[in-house]
């Protein structure tokens, strides 16, 4: 189904097309790379209010092709992969029972700021469990987000314990709920996207480090570009179906490019020398742990696959390394996050390359994401 071939009935909310979003290339690239390889570990998007963070994330979820799920399953279980199945669906598969399948849009779950841990993780009905001898589980938002995108706006204002729970589930791909000796476990594989305004406070360095990438977005200052954004939004609001039709081909092309990249990813190769140099950059920048090394490798491979190639180049690494490392340099919670200058300077020295002028603001993504090469 085409991403823009949408039903404009009340059952479906019309979403602004991803390829129509002007600017913010850094954020768009980080989101696309996480969709190609969810093991990159999610994106933390920090930037000014009203810069299109929520619009972009919803647009990406809407762009993605539909997925096959077990019908009426609360966990969006995969019809044939036991690792992404709830217990009930897995038992049916093991017993050789027929599994009813349906197609659905990639789930996009918004986490409300005041959500409790029970609402996020789900709850166990102890009375029912004791009286009827069954595991009575009421799924939460993590179940709903399985195989989709979990978006947390103002993540920097969320309780640290809840952020920990989200990050644990995102990293392990599972959610475990325990109460009174009863334990329930279900798949929770999702791309975690957090956003926030730095004026309202930063996340603690320990939590920030667990986000795979950090995208920084700023208000567009160029008057002509601002006018273009305002006019586009106005055109969309006046006649959504006509506006969607205009971008249908671009949406279809980008969707196909992402699907091809997902298939190509396992065959992408990176030279040993490049892997050593990435680790050298992390070491010189005094990045704690090995997450920075792992994420930089994964993101560079995802970008290579997105470009339709099998071999990672130095330029692929250059375009993602600041996104993967700059938020890991902050040791003091009171410090602000590095713009990426430090990362790029170290990268340039270790790899022995000169940086192009257009990377002064760390974007490294001057081309329009989604444009065919």
mmCIF file of N, CA and C in Angstrom, residues 124 128 267 356:
data_model
loop_
_atom_site.group_PDB
_atom_site.id
_atom_site.type_symbol
_atom_site.label_atom_id
_atom_site.label_comp_id
_atom_site.label_asym_id
_atom_site.label_seq_id
_atom_site.Cartn_x
_atom_site.Cartn_y
_atom_site.Cartn_z
ATOM 1 N N UNK A 124 -0.678 -6.739 36.265
ATOM 2 C CA UNK A 124 -1.129 -8.122 36.483
ATOM 3 C C UNK A 124 -2.278 -8.094 37.485
ATOM 4 N N UNK A 128 -7.453 -12.283 39.932
ATOM 5 C CA UNK A 128 -7.842 -13.195 38.864
ATOM 6 C C UNK A 128 -6.822 -14.331 38.739
ATOM 7 N N UNK A 267 24.456 -7.503 4.594
ATOM 8 C CA UNK A 267 25.604 -7.754 3.704
ATOM 9 C C UNK A 267 26.576 -6.571 3.641
ATOM 10 N N UNK A 356 34.593 18.894 4.913
ATOM 11 C CA UNK A 356 34.009 19.900 4.023
ATOM 12 C C UNK A 356 33.458 21.075 4.821
#
